[in-house]
Short mmCIF file of C-alpha atoms and ligand atoms in Angstrom, two decimals:
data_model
loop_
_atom_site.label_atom_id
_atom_site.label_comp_id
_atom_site.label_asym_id
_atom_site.label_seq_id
_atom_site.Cartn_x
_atom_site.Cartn_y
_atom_site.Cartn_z
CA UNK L 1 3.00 -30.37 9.38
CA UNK L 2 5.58 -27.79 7.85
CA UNK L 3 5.62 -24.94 8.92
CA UNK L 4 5.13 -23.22 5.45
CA UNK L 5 2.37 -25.61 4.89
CA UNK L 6 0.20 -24.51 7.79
CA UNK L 7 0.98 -20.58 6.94
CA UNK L 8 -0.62 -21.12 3.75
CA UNK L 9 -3.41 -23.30 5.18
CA UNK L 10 -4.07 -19.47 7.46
CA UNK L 11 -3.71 -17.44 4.66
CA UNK L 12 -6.15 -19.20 2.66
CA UNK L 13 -8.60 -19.38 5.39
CA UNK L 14 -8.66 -15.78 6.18
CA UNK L 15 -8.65 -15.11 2.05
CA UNK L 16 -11.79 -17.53 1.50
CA UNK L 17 -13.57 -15.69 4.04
CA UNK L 18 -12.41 -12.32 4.28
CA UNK L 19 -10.79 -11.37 1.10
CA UNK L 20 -12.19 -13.21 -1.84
CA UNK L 21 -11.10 -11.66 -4.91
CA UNK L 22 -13.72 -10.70 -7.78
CA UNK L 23 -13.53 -10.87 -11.22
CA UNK L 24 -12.17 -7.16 -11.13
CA UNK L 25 -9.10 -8.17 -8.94
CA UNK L 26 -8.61 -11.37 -10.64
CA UNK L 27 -8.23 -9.62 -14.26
CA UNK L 28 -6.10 -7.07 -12.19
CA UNK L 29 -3.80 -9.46 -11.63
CA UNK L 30 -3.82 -11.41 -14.59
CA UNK L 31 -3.12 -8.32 -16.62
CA UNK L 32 -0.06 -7.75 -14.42
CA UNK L 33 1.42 -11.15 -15.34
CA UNK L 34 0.44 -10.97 -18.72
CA UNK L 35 2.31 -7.19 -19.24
CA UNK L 36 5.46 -8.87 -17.01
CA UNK L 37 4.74 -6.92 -13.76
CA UNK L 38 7.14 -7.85 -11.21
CA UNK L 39 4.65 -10.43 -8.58
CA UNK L 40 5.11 -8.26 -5.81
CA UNK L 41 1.56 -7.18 -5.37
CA UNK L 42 0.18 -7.26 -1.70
CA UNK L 43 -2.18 -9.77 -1.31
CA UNK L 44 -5.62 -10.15 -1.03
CA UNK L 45 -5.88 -10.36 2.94
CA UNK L 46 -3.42 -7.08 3.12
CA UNK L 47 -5.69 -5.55 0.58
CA UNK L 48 -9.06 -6.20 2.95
CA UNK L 49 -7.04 -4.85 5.84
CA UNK L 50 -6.22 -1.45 3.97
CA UNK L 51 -9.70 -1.33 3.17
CA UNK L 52 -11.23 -1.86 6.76
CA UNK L 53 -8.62 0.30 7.79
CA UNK L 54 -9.25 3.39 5.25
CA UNK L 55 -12.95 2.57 6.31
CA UNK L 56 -12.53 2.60 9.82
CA UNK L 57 -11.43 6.26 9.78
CA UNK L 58 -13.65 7.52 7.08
CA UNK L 59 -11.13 7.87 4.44
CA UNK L 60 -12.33 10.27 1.75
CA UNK L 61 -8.43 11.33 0.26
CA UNK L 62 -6.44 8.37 -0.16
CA UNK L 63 -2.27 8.80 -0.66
CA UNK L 64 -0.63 6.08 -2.50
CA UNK L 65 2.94 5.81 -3.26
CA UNK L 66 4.08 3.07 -5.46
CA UNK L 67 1.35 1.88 -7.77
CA UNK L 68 2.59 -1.02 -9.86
CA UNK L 69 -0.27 -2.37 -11.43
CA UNK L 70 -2.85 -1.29 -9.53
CA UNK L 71 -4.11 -3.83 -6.87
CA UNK L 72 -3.82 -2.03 -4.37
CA UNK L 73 -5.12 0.85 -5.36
CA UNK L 74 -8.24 -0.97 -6.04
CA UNK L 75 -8.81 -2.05 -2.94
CA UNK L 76 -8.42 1.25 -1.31
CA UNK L 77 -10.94 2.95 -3.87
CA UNK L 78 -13.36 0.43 -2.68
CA UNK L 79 -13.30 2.22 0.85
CA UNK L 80 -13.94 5.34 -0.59
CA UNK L 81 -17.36 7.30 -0.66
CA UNK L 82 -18.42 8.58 -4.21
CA UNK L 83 -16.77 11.69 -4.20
CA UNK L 84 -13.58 10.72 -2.70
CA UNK L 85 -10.04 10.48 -4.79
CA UNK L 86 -7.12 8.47 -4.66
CA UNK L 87 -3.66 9.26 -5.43
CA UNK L 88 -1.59 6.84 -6.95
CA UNK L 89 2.19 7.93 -7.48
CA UNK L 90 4.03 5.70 -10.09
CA UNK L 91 7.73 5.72 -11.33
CA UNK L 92 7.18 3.57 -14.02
CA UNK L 93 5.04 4.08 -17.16
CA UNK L 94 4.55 1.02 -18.31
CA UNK L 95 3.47 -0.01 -14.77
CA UNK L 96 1.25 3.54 -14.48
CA UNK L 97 -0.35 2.04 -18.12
CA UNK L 98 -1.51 -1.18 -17.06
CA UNK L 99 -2.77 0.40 -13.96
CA UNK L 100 -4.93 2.76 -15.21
CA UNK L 101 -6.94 -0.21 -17.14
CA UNK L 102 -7.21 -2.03 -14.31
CA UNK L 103 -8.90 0.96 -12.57
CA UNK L 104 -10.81 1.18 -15.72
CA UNK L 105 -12.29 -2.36 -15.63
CA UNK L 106 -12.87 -2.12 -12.13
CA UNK L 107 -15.10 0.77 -12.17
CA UNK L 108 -12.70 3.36 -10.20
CA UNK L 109 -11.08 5.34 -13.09
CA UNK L 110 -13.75 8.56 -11.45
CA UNK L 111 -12.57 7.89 -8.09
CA UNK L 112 -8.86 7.19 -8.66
CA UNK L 113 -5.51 9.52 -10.47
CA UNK L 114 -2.01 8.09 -11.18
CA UNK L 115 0.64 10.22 -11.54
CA UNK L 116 3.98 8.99 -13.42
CA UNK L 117 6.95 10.69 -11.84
CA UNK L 118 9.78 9.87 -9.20
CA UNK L 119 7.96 9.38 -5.41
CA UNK L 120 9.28 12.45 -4.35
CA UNK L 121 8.94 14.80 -7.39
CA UNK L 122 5.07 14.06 -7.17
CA UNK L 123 4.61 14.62 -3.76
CA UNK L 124 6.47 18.22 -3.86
CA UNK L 125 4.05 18.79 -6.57
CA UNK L 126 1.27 17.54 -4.72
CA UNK L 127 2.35 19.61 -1.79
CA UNK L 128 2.59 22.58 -3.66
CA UNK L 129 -0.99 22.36 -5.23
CA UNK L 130 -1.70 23.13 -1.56
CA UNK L 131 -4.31 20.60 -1.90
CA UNK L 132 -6.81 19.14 0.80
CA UNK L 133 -5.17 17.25 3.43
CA UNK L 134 -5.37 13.15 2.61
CA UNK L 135 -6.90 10.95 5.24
CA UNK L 136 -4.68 7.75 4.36
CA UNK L 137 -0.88 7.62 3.01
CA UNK L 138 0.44 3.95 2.10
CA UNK L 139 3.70 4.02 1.05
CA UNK L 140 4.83 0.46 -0.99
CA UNK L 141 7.65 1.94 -3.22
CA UNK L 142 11.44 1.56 -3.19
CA UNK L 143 12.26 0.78 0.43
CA UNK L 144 15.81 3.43 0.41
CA UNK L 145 13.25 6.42 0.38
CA UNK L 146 10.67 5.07 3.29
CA UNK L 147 12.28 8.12 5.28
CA UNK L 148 12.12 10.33 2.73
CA UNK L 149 8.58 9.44 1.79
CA UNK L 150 7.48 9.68 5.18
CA UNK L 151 9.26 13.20 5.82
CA UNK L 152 8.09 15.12 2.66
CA UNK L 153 4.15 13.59 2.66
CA UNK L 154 3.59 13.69 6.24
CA UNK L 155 2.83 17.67 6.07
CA UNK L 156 0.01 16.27 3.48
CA UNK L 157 -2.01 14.02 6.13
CA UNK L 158 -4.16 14.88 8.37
CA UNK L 159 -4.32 14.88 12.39
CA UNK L 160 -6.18 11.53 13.14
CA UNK L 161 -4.99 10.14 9.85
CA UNK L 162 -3.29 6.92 9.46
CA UNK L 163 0.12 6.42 7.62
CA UNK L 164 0.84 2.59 6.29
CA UNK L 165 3.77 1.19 4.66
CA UNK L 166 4.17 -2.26 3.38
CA UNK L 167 7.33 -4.97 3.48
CA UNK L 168 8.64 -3.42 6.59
CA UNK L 169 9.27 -6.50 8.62
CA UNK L 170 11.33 -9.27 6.00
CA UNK L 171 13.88 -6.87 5.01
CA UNK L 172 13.91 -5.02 8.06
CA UNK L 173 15.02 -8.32 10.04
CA UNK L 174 16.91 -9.81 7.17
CA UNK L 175 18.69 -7.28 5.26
CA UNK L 176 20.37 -6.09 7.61
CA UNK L 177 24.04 -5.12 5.56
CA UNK L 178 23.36 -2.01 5.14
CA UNK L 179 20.40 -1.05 7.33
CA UNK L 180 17.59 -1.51 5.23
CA UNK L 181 15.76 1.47 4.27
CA UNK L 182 12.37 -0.22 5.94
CA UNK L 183 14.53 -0.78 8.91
CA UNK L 184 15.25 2.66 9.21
CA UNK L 185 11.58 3.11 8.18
CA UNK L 186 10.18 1.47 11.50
CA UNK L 187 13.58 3.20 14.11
CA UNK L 188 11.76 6.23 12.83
CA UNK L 189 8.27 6.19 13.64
CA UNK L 190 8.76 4.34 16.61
CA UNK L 191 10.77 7.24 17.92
CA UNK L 192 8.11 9.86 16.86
CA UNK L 193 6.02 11.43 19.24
CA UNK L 194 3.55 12.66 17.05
CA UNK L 195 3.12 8.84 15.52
CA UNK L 196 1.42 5.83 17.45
CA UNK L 197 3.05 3.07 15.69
CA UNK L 198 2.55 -0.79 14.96
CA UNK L 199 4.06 -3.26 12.91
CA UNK L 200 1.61 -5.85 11.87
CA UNK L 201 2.82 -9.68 10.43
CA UNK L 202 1.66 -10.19 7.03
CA UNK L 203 1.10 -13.79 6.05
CA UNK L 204 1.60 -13.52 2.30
CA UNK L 205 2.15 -16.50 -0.28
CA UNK L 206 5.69 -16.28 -0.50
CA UNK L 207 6.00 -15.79 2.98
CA UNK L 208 5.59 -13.46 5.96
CA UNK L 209 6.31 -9.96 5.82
CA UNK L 210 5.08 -7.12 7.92
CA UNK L 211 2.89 -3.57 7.52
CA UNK L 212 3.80 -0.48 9.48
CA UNK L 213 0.69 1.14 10.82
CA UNK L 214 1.03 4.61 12.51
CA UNK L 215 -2.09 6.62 13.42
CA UNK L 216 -0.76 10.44 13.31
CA UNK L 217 -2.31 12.52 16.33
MG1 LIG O 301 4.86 -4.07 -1.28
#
């Protein structure tokens, strides 16, 4: 058997059992195909995994950066308690749009806020709201500004929290002319003393990629 053949065969045990979409992420989806979202959506397994993991430490303040349509974001929501809040920072409005109705038809528009603005711009913003530290940051925006993402928000999480951040492990092995900004991503934390760091293989449909995980002490 190929080897492509057999990933899929893993990925769609582990989705069948573990990750089963509903109706809510289904219509997610389909509403980001049908308004020409770029298909570049984690996928269901990742999306259980976020969840266990924002569950595992409590999460009650979620970060996101990078929206798209939404997916995501629904399946961190889904580890939060009633009164907790995600984040969601979004350059695109179009993307932002489509979004919010997916949070709306999934039941999460109380417990989730998308913000339309350049990565960076929101987080200064968010920084200098001087609001309560977030439990969770998952970065899965343009891949140049990992670093920066990671420098400017870290200030934001908490001691104990965890830091994630998607597609680090294709274009960090691959892309390698100039150093990919994931690349540079994963030198980073690795080096940091004040991160306990992990990169995770990600079987996804069109192939594997990889998740950074760093729990911040
Ligand atoms: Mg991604």
């Amino acid at each position: 058997m190929e080897e492509d053949d057999l990933n899929l065969r893993y990925l769609n045990y582990i989705e069948q059992l573990f990750a089963a979409e509903d109706s809510a992420l289904q219509e997610a989806f389909n509403a980001m195909r049908t308004n020409d979202l770029p298909e570049i959506n984690i996928s269901a397994s990742q999306g259980k995994l976020l969840q266990v993991l924002a569950l595992a430490i409590g999460a009650k303040r979620i970060l996101e950066i990078g929206t798209l349509g939404g997916y995501s974001t629904i399946w961190l929501a889904r580890a939060l308690p009633p009164k907790g809040k995600i984040i969601s920072l979004e350059l695109n409005p179009h993307h932002a749009k489509v979004a919010r109705e997916n949070l709306e038809r999934a039941g999460l528009s109380n417990l989730a806020e998308i913000r339309v603005g350049p990565g960076l711009d929101s987080i200064a913003t968010l920084a200098e709201e001087q609001t309560d530290l977030f439990d969770l940051l998952f970065i899965d925006a343009d891949k140049d500004n990992y670093s920066n993402y990671l420098t400017q928000a870290f200030p934001l999480v908490r001691n104990g929290g965890l830091i994630l951040a998607d597609n680090t492990l294709r274009n960090a092995i691959l892309d390698d002319s100039p150093p990919s900004g994931t690349k540079q991503y994963n030198l980073t934390v690795a080096a940091r003393k004040d991160l306990d760091s992990i990169v995770v293989p990600a079987l996804r449909p069109r192939g594997m990629d990889g998740l950074t995980i760093s729990f911040k002490r």
